[in-house]
PDB file of C-alpha atoms in Angstrom:
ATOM      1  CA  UNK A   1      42.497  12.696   8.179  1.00 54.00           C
ATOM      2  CA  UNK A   2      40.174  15.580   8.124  1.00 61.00           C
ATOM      3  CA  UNK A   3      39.838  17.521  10.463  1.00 59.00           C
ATOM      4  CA  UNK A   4      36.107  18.758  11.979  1.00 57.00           C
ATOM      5  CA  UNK A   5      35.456  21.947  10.809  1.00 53.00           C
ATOM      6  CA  UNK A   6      33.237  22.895  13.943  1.00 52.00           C
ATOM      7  CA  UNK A   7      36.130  22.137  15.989  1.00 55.00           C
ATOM      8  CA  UNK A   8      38.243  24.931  14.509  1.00 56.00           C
ATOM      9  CA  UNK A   9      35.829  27.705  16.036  1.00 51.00           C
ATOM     10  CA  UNK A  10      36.763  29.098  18.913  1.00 54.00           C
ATOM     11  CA  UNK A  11      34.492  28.478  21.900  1.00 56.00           C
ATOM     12  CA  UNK A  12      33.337  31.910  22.290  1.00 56.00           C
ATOM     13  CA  UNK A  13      31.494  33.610  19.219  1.00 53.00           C
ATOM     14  CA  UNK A  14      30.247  37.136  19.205  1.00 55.00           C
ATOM     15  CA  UNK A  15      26.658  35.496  19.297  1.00 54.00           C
ATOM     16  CA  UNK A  16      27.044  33.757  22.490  1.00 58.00           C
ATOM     17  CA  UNK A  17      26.573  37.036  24.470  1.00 56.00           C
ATOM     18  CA  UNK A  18      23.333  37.460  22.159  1.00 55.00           C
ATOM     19  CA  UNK A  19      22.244  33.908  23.300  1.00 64.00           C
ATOM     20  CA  UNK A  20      23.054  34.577  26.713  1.00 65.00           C
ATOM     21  CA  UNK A  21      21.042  37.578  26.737  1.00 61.00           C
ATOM     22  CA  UNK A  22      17.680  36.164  25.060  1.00 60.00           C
ATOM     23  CA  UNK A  23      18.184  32.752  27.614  1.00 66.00           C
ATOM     24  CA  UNK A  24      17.872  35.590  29.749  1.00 64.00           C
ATOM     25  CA  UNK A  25      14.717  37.416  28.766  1.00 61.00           C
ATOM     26  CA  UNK A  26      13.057  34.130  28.166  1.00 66.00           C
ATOM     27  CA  UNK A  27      14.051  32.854  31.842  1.00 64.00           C
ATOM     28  CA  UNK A  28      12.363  36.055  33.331  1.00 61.00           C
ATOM     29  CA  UNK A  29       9.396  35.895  30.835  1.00 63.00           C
ATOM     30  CA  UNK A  30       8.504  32.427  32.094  1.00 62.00           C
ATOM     31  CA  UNK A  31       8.593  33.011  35.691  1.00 67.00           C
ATOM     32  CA  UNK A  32       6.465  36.348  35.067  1.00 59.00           C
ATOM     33  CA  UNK A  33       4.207  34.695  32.744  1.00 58.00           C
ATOM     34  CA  UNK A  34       2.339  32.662  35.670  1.00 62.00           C
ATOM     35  CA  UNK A  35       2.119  35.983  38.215  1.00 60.00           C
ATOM     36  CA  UNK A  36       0.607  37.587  34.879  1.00 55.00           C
ATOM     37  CA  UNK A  37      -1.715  35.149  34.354  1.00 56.00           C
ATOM     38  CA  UNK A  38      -2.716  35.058  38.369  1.00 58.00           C
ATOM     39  CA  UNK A  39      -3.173  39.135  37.791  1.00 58.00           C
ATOM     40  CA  UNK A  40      -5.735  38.804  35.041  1.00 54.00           C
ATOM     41  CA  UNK A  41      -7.548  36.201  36.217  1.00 54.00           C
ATOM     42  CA  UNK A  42      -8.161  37.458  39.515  1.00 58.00           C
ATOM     43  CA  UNK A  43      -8.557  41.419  39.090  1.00 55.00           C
ATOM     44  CA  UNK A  44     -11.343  42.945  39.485  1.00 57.00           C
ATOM     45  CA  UNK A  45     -11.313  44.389  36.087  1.00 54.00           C
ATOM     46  CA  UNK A  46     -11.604  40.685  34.857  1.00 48.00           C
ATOM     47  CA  UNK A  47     -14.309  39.624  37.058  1.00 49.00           C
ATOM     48  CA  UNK A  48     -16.614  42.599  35.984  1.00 52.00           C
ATOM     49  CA  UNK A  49     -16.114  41.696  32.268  1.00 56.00           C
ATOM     50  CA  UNK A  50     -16.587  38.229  32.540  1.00 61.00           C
ATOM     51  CA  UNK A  51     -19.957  38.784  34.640  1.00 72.00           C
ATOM     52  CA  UNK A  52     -22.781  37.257  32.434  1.00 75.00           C
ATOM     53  CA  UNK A  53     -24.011  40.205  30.554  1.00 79.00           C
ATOM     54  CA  UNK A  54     -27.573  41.226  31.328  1.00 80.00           C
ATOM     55  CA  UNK A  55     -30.342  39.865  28.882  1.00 84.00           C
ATOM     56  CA  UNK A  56     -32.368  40.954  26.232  1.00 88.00           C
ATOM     57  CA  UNK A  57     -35.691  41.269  27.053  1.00 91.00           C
ATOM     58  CA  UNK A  58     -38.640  41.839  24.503  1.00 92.00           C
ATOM     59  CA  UNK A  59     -41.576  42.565  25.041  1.00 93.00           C
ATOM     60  CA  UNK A  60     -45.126  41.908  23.147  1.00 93.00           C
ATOM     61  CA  UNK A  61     -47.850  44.043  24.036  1.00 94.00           C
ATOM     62  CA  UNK A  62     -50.915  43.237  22.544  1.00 92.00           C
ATOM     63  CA  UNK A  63     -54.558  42.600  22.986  1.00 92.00           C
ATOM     64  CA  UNK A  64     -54.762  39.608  24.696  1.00 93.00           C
ATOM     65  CA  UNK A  65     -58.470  39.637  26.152  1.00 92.00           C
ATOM     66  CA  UNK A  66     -60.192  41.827  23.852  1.00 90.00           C
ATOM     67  CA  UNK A  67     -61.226  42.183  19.747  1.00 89.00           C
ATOM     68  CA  UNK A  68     -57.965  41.676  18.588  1.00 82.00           C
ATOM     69  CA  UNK A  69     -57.266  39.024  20.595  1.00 87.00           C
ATOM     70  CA  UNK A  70     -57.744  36.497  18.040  1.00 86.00           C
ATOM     71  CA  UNK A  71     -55.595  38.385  15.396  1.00 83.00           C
ATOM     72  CA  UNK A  72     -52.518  39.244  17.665  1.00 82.00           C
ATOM     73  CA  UNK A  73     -53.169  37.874  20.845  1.00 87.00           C
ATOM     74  CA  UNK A  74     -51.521  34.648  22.877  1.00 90.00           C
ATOM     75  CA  UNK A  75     -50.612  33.569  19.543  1.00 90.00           C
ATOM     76  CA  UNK A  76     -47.635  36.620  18.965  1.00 89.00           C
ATOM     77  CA  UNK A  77     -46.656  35.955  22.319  1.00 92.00           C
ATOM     78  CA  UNK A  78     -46.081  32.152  21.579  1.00 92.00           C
ATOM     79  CA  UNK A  79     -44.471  32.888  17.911  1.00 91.00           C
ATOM     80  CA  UNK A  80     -42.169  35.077  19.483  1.00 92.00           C
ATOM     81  CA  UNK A  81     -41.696  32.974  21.948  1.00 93.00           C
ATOM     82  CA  UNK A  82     -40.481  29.930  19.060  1.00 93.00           C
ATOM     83  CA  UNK A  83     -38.444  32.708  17.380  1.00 92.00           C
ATOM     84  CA  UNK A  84     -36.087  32.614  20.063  1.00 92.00           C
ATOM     85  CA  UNK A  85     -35.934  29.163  20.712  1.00 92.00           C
ATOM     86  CA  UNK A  86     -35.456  28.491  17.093  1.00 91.00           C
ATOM     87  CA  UNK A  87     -32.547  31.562  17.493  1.00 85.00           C
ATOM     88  CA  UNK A  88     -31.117  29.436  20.430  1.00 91.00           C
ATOM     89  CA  UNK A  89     -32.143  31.915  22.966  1.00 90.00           C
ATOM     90  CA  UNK A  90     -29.021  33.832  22.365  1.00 89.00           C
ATOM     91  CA  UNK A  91     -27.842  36.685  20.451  1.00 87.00           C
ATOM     92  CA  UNK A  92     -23.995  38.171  20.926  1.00 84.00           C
ATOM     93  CA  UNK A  93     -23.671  36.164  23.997  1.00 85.00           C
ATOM     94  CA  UNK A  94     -27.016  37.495  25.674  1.00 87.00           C
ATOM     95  CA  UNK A  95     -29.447  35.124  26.898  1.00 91.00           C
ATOM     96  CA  UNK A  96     -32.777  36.895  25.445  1.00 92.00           C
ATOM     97  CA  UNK A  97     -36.277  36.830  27.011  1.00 91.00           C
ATOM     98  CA  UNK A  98     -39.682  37.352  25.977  1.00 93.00           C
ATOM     99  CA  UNK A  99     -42.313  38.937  28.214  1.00 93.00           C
ATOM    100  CA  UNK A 100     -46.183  39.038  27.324  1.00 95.00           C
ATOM    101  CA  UNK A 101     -48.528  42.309  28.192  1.00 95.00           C
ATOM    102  CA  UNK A 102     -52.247  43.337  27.483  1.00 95.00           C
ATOM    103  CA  UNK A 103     -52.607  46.647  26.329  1.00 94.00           C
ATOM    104  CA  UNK A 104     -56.942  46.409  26.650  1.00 93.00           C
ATOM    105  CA  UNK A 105     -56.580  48.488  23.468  1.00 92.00           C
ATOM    106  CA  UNK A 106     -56.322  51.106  25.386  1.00 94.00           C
ATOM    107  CA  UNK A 107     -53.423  53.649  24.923  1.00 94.00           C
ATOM    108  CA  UNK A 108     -53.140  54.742  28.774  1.00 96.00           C
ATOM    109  CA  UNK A 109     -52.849  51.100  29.483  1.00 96.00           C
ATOM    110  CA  UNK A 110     -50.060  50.297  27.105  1.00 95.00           C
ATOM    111  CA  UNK A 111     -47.987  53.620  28.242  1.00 96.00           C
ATOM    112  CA  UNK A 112     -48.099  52.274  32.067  1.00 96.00           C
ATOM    113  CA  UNK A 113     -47.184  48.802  31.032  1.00 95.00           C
ATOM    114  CA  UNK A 114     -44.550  50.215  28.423  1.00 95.00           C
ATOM    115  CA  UNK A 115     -43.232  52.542  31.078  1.00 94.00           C
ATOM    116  CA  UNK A 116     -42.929  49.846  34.041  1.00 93.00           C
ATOM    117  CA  UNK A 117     -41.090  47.411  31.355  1.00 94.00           C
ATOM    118  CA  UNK A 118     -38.330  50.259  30.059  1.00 92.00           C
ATOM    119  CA  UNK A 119     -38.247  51.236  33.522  1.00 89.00           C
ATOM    120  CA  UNK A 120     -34.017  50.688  33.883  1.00 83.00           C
ATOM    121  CA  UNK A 121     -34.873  49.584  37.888  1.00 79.00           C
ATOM    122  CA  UNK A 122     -37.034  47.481  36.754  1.00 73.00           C
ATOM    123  CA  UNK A 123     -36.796  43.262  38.604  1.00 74.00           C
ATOM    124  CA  UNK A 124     -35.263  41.732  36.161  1.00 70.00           C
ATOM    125  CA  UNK A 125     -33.835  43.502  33.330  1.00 79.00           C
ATOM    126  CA  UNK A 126     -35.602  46.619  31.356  1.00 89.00           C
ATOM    127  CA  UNK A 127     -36.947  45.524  28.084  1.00 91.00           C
ATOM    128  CA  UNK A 128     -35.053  46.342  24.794  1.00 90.00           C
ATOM    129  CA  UNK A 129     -37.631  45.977  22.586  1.00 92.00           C
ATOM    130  CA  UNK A 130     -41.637  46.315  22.339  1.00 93.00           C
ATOM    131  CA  UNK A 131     -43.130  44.503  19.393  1.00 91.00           C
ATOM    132  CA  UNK A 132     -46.929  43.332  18.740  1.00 88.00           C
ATOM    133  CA  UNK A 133     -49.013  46.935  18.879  1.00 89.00           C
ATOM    134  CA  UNK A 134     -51.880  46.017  16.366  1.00 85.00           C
ATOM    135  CA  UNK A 135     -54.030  48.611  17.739  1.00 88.00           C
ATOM    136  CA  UNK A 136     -52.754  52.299  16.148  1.00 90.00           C
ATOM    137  CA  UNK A 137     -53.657  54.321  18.764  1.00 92.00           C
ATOM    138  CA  UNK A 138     -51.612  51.814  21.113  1.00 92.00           C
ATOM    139  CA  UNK A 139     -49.024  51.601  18.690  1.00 91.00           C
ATOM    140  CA  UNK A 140     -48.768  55.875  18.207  1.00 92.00           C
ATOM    141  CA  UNK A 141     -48.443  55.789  22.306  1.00 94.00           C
ATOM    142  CA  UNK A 142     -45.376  53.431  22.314  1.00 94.00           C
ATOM    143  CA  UNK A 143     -43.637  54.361  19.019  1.00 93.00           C
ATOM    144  CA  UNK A 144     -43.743  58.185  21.039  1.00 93.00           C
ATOM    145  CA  UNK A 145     -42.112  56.741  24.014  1.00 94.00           C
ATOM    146  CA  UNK A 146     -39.948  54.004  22.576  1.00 93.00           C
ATOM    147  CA  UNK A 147     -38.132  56.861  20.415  1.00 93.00           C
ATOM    148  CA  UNK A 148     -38.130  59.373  23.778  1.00 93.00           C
ATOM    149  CA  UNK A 149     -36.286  56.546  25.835  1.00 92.00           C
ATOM    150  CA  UNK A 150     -33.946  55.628  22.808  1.00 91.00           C
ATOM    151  CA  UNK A 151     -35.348  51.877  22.921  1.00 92.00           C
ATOM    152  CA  UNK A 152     -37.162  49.936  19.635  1.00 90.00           C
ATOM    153  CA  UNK A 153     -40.852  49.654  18.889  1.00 89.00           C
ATOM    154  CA  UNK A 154     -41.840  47.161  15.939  1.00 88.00           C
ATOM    155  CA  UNK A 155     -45.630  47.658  15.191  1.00 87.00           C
ATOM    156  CA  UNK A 156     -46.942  45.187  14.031  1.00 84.00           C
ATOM    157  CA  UNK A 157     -50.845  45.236  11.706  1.00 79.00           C
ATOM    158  CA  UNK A 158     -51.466  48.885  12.761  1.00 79.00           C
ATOM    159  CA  UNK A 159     -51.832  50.697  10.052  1.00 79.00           C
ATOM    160  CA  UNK A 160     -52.475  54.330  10.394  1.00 82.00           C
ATOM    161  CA  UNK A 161     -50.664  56.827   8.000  1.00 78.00           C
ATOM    162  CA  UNK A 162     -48.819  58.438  11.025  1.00 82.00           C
ATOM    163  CA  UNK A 163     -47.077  55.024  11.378  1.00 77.00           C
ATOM    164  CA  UNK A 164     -46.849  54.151   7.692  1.00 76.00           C
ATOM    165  CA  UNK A 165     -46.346  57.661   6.083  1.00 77.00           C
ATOM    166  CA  UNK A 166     -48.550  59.596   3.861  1.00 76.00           C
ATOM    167  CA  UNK A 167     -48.669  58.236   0.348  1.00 68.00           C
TER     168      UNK A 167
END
């Protein structure tokens, strides 16, 4: 008969050391692997980056009592308000928020309002973003500020040259 050709190799190869060896490493990887795991979840490092981030708030300051009322009023504050339900009320894993002012038309008004709601100790979280601003004069006085505390302003109807440029 034939013989079995694994049985003519001897029992120890030059790879069995090799074997032995990465048997080894995998034996010590998997009991590290769970005190690993326990490290990462439970660090403080971890905790602080899985903290929910702080939202996004926005703000719409507009006229919503006097002449322009009917233009830019309640209503902006409700369409924004759709916008980011319709967005999910969510960007980049921030919940986002939308907070309503009246400026009175009134550029002194706006400022304080504008400077309470970028205020960075502000309850609640600063806002990102102010948006509505039909009124130019209004609109001049956040734009300045906005740009000073390195936050957005979105103007919306003004329409003064010093917003829009100089044809």
């Amino acid at each position: 008969g034939r013989s079995n050709p694994l049985r003519r190799l001897p029992r120890r190869t030059p790879g069995c050391a090799k074997n032995r060896k990465n048997r080894a490493m995998i034996s010590l990887i998997a009991r590290l692997l769970p005190v690993l795991f326990a490290l990462l979840v439970f660090s403080p490092f971890t905790r602080a980056t899985c903290a929910e981030p702080p939202p996004l708030t926005i703000g719409v300051l507009s006229d919503l009592t006097g002449p322009y009322s009917a233009l830019d009023g309640e209503g902006s504050v409700i369409a924004a308000r759709i916008a980011v339900a319709d967005f999910g009320g969510q960007v980049l894993g921030r919940r986002v928020s939308v907070l309503a002012g009246d400026h009175h038309n009134k550029p002194a008004v706006a400022l304080a309002v504008a400077e309470d709601w970028f205020n960075p100790a502000r309850d609640g979280s600063p806002v990102s973003m102010i948006t509505g601003l039909t009124n130019s004069a209004v609109a001049l006085a956040i734009q300045k500020l906005a740009t000073e505390r390195g936050k957005i302003s979105i103007t919306v109807g003004a329409g003064s040259t010093d917003l829009t440029g100089k044809a």
